[in-house]
Tab-separated table of C-alpha atoms in Angstrom:
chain	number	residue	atom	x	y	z
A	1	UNK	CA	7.251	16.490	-9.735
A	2	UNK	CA	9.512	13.118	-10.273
A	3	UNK	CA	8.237	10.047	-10.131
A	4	UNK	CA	8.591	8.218	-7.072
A	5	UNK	CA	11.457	5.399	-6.971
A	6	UNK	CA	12.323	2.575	-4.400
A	7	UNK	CA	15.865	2.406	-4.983
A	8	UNK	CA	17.145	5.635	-5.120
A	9	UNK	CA	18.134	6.360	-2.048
A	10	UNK	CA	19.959	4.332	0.462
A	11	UNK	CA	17.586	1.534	3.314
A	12	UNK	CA	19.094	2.512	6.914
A	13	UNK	CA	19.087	-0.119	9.540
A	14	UNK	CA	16.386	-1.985	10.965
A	15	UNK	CA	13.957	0.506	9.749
A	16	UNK	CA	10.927	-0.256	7.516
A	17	UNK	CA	9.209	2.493	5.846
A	18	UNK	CA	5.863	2.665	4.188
A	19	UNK	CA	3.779	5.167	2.195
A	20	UNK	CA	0.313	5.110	2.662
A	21	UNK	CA	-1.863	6.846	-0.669
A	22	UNK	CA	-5.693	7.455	0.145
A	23	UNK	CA	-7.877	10.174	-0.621
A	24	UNK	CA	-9.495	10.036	2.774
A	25	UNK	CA	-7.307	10.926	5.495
A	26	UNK	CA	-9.309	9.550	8.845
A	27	UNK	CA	-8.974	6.026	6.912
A	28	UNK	CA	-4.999	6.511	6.544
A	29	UNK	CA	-5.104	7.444	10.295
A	30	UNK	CA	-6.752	4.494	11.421
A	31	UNK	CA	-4.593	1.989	9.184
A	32	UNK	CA	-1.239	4.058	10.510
A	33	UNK	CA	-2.415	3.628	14.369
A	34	UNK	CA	-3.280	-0.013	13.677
A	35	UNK	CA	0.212	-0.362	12.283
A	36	UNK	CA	1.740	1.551	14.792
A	37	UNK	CA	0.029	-1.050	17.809
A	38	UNK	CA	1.609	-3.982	16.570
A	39	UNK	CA	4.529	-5.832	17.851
A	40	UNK	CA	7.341	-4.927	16.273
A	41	UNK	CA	10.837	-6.049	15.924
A	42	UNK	CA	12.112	-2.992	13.916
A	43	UNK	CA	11.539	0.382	13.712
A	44	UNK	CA	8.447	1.148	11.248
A	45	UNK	CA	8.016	4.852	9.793
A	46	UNK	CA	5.177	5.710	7.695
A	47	UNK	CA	4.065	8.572	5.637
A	48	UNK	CA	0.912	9.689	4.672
A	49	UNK	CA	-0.244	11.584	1.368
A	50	UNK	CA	-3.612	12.471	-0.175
A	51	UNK	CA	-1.934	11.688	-3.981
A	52	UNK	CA	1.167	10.974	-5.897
A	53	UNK	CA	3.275	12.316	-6.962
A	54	UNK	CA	5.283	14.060	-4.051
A	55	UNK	CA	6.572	17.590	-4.082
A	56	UNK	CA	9.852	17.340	-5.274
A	57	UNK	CA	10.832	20.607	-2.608
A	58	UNK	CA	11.377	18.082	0.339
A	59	UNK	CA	12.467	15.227	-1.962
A	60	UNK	CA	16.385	15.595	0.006
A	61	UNK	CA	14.736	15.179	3.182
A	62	UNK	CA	12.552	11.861	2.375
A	63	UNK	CA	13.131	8.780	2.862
A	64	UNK	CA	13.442	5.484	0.993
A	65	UNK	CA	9.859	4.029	0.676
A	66	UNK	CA	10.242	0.100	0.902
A	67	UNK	CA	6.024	-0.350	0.032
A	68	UNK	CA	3.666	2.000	-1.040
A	69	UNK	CA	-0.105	1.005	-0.015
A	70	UNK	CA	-3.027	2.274	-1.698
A	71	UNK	CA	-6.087	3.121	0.067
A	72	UNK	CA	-9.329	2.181	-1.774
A	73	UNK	CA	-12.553	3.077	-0.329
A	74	UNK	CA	-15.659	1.074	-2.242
A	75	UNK	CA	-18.040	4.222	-1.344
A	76	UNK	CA	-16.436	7.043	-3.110
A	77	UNK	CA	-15.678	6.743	-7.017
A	78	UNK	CA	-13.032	10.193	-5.953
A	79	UNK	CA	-11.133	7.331	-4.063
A	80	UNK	CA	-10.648	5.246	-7.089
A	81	UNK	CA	-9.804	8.179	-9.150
A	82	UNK	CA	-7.154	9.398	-6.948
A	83	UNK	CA	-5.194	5.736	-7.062
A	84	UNK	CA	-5.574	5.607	-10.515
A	85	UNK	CA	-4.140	8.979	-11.318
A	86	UNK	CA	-1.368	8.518	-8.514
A	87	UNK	CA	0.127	4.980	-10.264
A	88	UNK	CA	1.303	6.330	-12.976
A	89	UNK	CA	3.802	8.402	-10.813
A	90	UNK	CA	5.273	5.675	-9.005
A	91	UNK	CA	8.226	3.860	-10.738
A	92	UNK	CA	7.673	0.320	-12.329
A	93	UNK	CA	10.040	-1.292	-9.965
A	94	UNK	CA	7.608	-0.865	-7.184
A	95	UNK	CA	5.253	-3.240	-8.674
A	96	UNK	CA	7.826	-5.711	-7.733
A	97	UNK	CA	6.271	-7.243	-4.655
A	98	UNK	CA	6.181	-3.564	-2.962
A	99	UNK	CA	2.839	-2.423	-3.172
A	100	UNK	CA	-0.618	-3.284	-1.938
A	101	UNK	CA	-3.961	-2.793	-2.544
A	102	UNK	CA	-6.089	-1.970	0.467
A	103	UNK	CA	-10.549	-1.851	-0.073
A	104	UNK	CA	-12.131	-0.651	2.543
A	105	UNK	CA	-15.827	-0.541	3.167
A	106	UNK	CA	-16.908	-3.661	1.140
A	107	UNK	CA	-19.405	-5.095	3.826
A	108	UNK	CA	-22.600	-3.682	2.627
A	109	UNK	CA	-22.545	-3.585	-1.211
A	110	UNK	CA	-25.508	-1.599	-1.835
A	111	UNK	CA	-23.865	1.480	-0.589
A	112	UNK	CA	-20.609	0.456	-2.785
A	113	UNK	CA	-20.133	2.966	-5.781
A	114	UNK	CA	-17.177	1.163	-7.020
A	115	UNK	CA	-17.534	-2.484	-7.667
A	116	UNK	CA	-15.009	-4.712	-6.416
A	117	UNK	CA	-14.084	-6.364	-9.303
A	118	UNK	CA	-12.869	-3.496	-10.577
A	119	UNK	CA	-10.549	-2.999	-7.923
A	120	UNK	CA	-9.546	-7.062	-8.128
A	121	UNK	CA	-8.692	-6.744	-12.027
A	122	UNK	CA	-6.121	-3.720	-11.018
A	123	UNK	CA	-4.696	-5.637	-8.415
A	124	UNK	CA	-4.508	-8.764	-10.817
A	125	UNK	CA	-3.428	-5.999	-13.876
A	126	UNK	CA	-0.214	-4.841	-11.481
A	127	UNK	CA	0.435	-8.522	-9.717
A	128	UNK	CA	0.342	-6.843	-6.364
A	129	UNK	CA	-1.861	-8.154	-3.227
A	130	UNK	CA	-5.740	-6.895	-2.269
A	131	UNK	CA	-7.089	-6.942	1.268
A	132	UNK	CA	-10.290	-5.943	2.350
A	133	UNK	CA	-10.978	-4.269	5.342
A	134	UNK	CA	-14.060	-2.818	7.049
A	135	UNK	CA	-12.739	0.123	9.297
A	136	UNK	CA	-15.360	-0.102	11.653
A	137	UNK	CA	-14.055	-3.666	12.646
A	138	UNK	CA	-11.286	-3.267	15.152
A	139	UNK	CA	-10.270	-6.868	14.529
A	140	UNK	CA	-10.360	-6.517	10.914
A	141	UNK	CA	-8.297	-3.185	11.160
A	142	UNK	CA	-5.344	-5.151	13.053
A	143	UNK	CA	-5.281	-7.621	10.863
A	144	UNK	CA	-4.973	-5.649	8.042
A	145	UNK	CA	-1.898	-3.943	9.630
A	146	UNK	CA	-0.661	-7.232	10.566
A	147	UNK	CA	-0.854	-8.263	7.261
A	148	UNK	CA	0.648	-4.696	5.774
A	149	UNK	CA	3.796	-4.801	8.317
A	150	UNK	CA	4.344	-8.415	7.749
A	151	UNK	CA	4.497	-7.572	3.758
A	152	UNK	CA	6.654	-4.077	4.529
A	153	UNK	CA	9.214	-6.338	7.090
A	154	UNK	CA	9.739	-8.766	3.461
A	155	UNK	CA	10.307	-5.080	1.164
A	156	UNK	CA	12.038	-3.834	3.261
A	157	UNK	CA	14.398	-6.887	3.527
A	158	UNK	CA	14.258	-7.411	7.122
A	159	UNK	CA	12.888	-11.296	6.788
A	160	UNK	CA	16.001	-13.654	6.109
A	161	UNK	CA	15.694	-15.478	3.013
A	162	UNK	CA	12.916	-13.626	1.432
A	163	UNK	CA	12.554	-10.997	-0.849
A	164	UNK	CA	10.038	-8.769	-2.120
A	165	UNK	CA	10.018	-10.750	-5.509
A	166	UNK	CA	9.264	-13.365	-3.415
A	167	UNK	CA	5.588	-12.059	-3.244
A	168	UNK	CA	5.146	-11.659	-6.953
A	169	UNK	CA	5.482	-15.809	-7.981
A	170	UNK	CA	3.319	-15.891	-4.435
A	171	UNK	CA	0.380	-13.585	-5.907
A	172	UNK	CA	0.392	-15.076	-9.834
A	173	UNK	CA	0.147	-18.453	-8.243
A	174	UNK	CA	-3.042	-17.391	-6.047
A	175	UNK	CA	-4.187	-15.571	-9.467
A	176	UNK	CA	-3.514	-18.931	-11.095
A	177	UNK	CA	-5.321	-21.085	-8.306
A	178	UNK	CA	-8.692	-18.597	-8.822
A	179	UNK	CA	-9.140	-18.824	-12.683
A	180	UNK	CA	-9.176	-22.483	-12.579
């Protein structure tokens, strides 16, 4: 079991790949489909895993992973757990604009068993983005993955002029904006 690094292996063309990590499969599904709907202009692959790290038997076989998202869902404290355990497995370059936060089921908070603050201090701890998104909400589910293949085009370096770093100034100014 390595840890999992975004520049070891080669980008091929005009293909954007992303990694979603959630402890809840049907949630991954629904954020994959959503993704998978949009208009694109290249050709989007994305991978699906309960945890990090990987099995290192298929590691030959993988691909690159331009973003890694984590799923986050407010109900289950397991969910929380699961992201927390699976960071430290994921190289420190990929906290370089190429990975995201995603909450989902924030919109009652009585039924929440992980505050959202909590999850808003690890985002701000690893200068990476948060979205919230209720699953039920078709319209909040595609714009979510318009949001999440916007950010993967930019990691993946299919957006002229703008890079993944690009994101982190981006975030720490929004970070900046909030405290004051």
């Amino acid at each position: 079991m390595t840890s999992l690094r975004p520049f070891d292996k080669l980008p091929k063309l005009n293909t954007a790949v992303v990694l979603l990590v959630g402890s809840e499969e049907i949630h991954r599904e629904k954020i994959a489909n959503a993704i998978l709907k949009e208009p694109k202009t290249v050709n989007v692959k994305i991978h699906m895993t309960q945890s990090l790290p990987l099995p290192y038997e298929r590691e030959h076989l993988r691909p690159r992973f331009d973003m890694v998202v984590f799923l986050i869902n407010l109900r289950s404290q397991f969910s929380l757990s699961v992201v927390l355990r699976s960071l430290s497995h994921l190289d420190l370059n990929y906290f370089l604009g190429k990975v995201c936060f995603l909450a989902t089921g924030c919109a009652d908070v009585k039924s929440c068993m992980v505050d959202i603050s909590v999850v808003k201090k690890l985002a701000d701890k690893h200068l990476t983005t948060l979205l919230l998104c209720q699953l039920d909400n078709e319209e909040d589910v595609a714009c979510s993955a318009q949001r999440i293949l916007h950010n993967l085009e930019i990691c993946a370096g299919l957006v002229p002029g703008v890079s993944a770093l690009y994101l982190t100034p981006l975030i720490s100014n929004c970070l900046a904006f909030d405290q004051s």
